Coordinates of C-alpha atoms in Angstrom, one line a residue:
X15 CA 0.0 0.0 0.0
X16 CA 1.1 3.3 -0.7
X17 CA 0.6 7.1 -0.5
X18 CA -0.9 7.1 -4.1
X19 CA -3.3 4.3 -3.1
X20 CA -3.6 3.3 0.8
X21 CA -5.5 4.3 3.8
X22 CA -6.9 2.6 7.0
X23 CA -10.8 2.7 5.9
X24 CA -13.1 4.1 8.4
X25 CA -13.9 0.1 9.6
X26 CA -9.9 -0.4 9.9
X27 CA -8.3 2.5 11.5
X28 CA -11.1 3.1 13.9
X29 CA -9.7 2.6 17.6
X30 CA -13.2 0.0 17.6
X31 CA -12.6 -2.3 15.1
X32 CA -12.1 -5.7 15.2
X33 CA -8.3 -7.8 14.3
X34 CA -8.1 -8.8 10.2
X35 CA -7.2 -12.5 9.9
X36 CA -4.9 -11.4 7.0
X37 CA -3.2 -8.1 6.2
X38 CA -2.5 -7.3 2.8
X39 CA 0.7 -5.5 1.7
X40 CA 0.8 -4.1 -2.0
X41 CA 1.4 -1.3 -4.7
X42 CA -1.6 0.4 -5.3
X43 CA -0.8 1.6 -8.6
X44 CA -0.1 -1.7 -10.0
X45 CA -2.6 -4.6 -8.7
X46 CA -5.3 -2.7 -6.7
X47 CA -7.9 -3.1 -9.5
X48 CA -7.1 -6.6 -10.8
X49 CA -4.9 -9.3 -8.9
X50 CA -5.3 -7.6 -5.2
X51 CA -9.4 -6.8 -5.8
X52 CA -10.0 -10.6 -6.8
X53 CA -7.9 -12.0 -4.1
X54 CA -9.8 -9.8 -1.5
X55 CA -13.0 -11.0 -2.6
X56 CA -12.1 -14.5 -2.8
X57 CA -10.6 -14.4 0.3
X58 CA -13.8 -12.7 2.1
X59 CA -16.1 -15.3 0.5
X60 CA -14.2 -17.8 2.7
X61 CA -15.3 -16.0 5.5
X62 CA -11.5 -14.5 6.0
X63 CA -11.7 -11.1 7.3
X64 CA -8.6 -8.8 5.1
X65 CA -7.6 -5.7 5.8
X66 CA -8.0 -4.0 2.3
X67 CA -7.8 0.4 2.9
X68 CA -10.6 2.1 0.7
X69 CA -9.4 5.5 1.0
X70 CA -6.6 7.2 -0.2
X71 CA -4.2 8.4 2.1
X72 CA -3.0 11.7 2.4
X73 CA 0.7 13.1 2.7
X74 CA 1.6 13.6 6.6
X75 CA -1.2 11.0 7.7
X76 CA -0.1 8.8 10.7
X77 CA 0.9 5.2 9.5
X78 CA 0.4 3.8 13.4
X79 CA -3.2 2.7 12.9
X80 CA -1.7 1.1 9.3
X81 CA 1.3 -0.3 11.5
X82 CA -0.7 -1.8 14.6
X83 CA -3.4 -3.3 12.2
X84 CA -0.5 -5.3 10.9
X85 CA 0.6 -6.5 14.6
X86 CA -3.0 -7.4 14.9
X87 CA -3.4 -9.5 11.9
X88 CA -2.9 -13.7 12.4
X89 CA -0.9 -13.7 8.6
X90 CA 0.4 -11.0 6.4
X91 CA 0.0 -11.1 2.3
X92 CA 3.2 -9.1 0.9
X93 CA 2.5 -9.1 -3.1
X94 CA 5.8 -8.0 -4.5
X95 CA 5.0 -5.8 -8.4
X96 CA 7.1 -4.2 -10.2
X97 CA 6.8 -1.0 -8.4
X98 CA 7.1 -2.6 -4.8
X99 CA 9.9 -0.6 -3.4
X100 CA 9.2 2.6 -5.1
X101 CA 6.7 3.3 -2.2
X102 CA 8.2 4.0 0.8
X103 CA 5.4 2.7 3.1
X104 CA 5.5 -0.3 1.7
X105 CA 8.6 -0.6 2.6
X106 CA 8.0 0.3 6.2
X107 CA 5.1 -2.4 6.4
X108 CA 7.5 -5.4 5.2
X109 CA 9.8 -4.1 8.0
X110 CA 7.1 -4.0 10.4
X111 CA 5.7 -7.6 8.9
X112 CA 9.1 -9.2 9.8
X113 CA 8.9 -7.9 13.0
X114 CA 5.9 -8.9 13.8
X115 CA 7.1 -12.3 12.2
X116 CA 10.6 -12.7 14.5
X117 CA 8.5 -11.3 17.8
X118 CA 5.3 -12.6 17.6
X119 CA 5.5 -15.8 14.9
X120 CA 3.2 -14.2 12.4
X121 CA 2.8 -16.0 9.3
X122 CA 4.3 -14.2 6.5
X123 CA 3.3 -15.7 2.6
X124 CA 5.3 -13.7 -0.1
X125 CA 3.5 -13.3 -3.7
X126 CA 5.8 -12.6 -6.7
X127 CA 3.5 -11.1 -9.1
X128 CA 5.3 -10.7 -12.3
X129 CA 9.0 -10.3 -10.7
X130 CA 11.8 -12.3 -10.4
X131 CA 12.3 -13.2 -6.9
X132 CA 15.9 -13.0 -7.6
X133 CA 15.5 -9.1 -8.5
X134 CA 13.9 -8.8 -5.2
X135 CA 16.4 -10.3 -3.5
X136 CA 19.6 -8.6 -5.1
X137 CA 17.8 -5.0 -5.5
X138 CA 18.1 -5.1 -9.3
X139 CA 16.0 -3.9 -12.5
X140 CA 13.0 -1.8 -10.9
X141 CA 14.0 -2.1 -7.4
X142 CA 17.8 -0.9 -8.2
X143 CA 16.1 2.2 -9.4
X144 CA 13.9 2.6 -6.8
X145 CA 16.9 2.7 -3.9
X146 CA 19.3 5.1 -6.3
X147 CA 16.1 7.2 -5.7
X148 CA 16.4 6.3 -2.2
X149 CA 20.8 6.6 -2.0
X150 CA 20.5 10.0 -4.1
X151 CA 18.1 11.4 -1.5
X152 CA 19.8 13.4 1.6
X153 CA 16.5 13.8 3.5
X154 CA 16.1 9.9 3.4
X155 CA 17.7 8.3 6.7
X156 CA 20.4 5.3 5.5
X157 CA 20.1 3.3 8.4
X158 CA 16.3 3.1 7.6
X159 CA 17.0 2.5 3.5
X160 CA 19.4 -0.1 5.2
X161 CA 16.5 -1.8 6.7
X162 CA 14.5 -1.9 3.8
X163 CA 16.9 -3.5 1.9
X164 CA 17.7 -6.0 4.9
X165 CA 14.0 -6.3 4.9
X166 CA 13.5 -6.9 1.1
X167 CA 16.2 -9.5 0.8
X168 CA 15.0 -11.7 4.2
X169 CA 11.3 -11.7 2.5
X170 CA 12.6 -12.9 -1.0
X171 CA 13.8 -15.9 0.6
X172 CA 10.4 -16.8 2.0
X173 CA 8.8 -19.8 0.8
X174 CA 6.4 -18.4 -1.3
X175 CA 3.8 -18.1 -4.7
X176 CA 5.4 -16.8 -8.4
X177 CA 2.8 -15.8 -10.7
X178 CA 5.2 -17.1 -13.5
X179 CA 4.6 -20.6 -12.3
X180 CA 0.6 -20.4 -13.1
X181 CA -1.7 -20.4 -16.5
X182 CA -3.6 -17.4 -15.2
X183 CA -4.6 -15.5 -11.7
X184 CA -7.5 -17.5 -10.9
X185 CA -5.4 -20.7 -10.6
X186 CA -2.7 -18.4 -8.2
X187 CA -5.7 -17.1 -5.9
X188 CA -7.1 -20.0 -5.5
X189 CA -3.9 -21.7 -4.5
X190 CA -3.3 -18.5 -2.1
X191 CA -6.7 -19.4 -0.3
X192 CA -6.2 -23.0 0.5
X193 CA -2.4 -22.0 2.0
X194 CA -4.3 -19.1 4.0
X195 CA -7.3 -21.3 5.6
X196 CA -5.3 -24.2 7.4
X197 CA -3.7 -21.6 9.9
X198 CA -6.5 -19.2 10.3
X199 CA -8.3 -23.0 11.3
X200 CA -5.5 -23.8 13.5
X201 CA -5.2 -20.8 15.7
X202 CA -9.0 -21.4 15.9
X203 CA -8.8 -24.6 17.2
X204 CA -6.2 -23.5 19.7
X205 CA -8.6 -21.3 20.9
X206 CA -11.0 -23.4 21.1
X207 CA -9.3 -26.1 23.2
X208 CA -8.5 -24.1 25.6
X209 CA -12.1 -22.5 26.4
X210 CA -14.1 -26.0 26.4
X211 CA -11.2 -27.8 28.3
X212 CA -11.4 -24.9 31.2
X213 CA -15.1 -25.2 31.1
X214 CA -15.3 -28.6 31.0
X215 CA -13.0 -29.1 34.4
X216 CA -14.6 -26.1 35.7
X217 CA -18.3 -28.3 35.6
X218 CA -16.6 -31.6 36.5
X219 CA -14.6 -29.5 39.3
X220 CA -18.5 -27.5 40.8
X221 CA -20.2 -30.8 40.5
X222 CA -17.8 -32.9 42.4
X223 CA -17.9 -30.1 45.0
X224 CA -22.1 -30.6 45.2
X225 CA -21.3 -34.5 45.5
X226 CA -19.0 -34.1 48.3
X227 CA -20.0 -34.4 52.0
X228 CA -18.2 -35.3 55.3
X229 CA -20.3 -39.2 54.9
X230 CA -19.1 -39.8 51.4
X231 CA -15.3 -40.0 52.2
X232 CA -13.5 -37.1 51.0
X233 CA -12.8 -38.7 47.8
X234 CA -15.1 -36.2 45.5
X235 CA -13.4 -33.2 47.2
X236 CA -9.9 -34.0 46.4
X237 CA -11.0 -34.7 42.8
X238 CA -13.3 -31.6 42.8
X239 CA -10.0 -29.9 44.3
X240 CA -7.4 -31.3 41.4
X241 CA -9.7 -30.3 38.5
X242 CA -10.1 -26.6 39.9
X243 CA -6.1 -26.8 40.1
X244 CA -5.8 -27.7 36.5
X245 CA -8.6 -25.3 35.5
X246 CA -6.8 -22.8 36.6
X247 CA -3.1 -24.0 34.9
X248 CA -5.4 -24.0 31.9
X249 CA -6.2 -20.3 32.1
X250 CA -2.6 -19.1 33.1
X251 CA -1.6 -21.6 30.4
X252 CA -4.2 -19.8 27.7
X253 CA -2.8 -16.3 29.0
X254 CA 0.7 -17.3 29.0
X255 CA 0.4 -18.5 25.1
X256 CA -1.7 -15.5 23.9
X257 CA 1.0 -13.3 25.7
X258 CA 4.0 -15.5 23.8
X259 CA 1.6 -14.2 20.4
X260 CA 1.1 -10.5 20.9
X261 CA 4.6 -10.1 23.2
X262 CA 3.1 -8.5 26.3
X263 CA 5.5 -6.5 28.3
X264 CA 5.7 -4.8 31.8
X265 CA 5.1 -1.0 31.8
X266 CA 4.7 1.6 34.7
X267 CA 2.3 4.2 35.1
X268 CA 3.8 7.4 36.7
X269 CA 6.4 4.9 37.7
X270 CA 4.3 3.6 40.4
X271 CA 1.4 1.3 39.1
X272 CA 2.3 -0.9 36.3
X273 CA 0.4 -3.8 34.2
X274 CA 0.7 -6.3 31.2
X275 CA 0.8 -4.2 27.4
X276 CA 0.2 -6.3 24.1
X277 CA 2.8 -5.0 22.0
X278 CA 1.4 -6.5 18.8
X279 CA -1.7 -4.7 19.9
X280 CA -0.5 -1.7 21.7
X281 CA -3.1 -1.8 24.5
X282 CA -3.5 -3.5 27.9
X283 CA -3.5 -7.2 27.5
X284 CA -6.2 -9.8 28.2
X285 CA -9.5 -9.8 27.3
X286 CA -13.3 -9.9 29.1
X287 CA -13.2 -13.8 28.4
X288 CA -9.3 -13.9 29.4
X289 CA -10.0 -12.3 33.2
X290 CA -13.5 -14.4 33.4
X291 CA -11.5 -17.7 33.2
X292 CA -8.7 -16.8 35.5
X293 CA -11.3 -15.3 37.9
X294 CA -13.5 -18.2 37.6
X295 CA -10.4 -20.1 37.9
X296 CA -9.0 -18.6 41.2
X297 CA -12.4 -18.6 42.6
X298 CA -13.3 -22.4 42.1
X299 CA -9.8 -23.4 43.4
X300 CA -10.4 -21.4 46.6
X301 CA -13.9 -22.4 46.9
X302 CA -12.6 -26.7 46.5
X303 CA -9.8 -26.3 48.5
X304 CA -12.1 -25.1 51.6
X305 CA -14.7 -27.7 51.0
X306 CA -12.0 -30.1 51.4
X307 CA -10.4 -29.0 54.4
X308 CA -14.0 -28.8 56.1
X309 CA -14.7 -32.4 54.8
X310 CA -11.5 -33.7 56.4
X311 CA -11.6 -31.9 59.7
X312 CA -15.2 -33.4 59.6
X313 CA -16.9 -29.8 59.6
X314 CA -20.0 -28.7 57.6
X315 CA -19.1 -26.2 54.5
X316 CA -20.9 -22.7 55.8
X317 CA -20.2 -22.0 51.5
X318 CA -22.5 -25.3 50.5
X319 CA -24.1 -23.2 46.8
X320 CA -21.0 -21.6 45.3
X321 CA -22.4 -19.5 42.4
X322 CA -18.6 -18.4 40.7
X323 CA -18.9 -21.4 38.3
X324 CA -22.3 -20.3 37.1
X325 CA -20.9 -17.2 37.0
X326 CA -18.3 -17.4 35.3
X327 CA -19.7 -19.8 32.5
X328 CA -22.7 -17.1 32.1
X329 CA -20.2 -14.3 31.5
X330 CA -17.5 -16.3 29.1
X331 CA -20.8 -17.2 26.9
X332 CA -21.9 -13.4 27.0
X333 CA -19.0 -12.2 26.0
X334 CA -18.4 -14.9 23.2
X335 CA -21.8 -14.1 21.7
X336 CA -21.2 -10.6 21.7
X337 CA -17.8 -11.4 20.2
X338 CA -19.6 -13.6 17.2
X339 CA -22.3 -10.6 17.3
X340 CA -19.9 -8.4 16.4
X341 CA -17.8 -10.1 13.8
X342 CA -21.3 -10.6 11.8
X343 CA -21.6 -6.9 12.2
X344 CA -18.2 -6.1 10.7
X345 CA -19.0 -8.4 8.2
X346 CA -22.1 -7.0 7.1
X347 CA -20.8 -3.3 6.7
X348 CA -18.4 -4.6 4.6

């Protein structure tokens, strides 16, 4: 994208909106009406949300909303034209796409559309011009023209998709699309895992609890007990590997009070359903552990109806409906 043909649409650079699943990084002025339209389309008709700017950007517009929707997105599309590096944000999004690629293990698929990946790679034909454009410049900083060509160079020897290697663009899309769907599924699954294993153990956990009684043995509490344990490895286990993702780090406020900041996302980290879990969590951990230690000292539970579990399964559906509610929404203005 580019200052000819990019800008974060009203959806995109909204403070609002919602993560893409994939991030496209392109030339305007040489695919947007063709290759980059079709593979947006076919992409969305897959259900794959793509972050696609509609506007045109203006000279001295802020690239951070461009720059932190690329930390958000799960895999990033860099379709390398002719004309690539003659835009210097595009350049500044492949840096920031292998950044986000070292830091956070984003997914990065290069497209050669019509270059050789070798030209890429050595900074020859169009993209020699291009950084004698960039070397002849005194305003331009090298250390940053440094980067791009580091950058440039580490991307052309991706694994990736030449257009020279297919009949016609159809046959490359559609190739693009099944690479793109298997980890957009797999970070789903993940996901997924993780939310109906804690709710799973946090139900066997609350109904062992109900079970349990100083006349039954103390059997059902110590089970009840263990599964609240690992319900609650299970969150810190979930938080621990969406922190690994978005690189949370510690930062103080008036260097006194300090919490967790997602770096990918430049915000405070963890979500409604992330606190719900550990909180429901913590809560049914504390609550087993004290119905066991009554049932062993042979002492009635003044706690007998806990409520957290409830609670806490009430809220993680709430907010996942409203999560779903909202995609559909997104999806529907565009």
């Amino acid at each position: 994208m580019d200052i000819a043909s990019s800008s974060s649409s009203s959806s995109s650079s909204s403070s609002f909106s919602l993560p893409k699943d994939v991030f496209l990084s392109f030339r305007g002025q040489d695919i947007r009406s063709n290759f980059v339209c079709h593979l947006s389309e076919a992409l969305e008709r897959r259900a794959v949300k793509v972050y696609l700017d509609n506007e045109d950007l203006k000279r001295g517009d802020d690239l951070s909303d461009l720059l932190n929707a690329i930390a958000e997105a799960k895999i990033s599309i860099v379709i390398f034209s002719e004309n690539y590096a003659t835009s210097t944000w595009c350049l500044k999004e492949l840096v920031k796409i292998l950044e986000c690629k070292a830091k956070q293990k984003q997914i990065v698929m290069p497209i050669f559309y019509r270059v050789d990946p070798s030209d890429i790679r050595k900074q020859t034909g169009s993209f020699a011009k291009a950084f004698a454009e960039y070397e002849r410049d005194r305003k331009k900083d090298k250390k940053e023209v440094q980067s791009w060509r580091s950058a440039l160079k580490e991307a052309a020897n991706l694994a990736g998709c030449n257009s020279k290697n297919y009949e016609d663009d159809a046959k490359l899309i559609g190739d693009i699309v099944k690479e793109v769907l298997p980890h957009l599924h797999q970070a789903t699954s993940t996901a997924w895992i993780f939310f109906l294993s804690n709710v799973g153990l946090e139900i066997a956990s609350a109904m062992f609890d109900q079970f349990s009684s100083p006349s039954n043995k103390r059997h059902s509490a110590l089970i009840s007990m263990v599964l609240a344990i690992l319900a609650l490895f299970i969150s810190i286990g979930e938080l621990i590997h969406k922190g690994i993702k978005e690189g949370v780090e510690y930062r103080r406020q008036l260097g006194v009070f300090g919490w967790f900041y997602s770096r990918a996302r430049n915000r405070i980290f963890g979500s409604f359903p992330d606190m719900c879990g550990l909180l429901g969590g913590i809560s049914q951990c504390v609550y087993s552990t004290i119905q066991y230690v009554c049932i062993r000292r042979q002492v009635e539970n003044p706690y007998r109806i806990f409520l957290w579990p409830m609670i806490f399964l009430l809220c993680l559906g709430a907010s996942r409906l409203h999560w779903n509610q909202r995609n559909t929404t997104e999806k529907l203005k565009q």
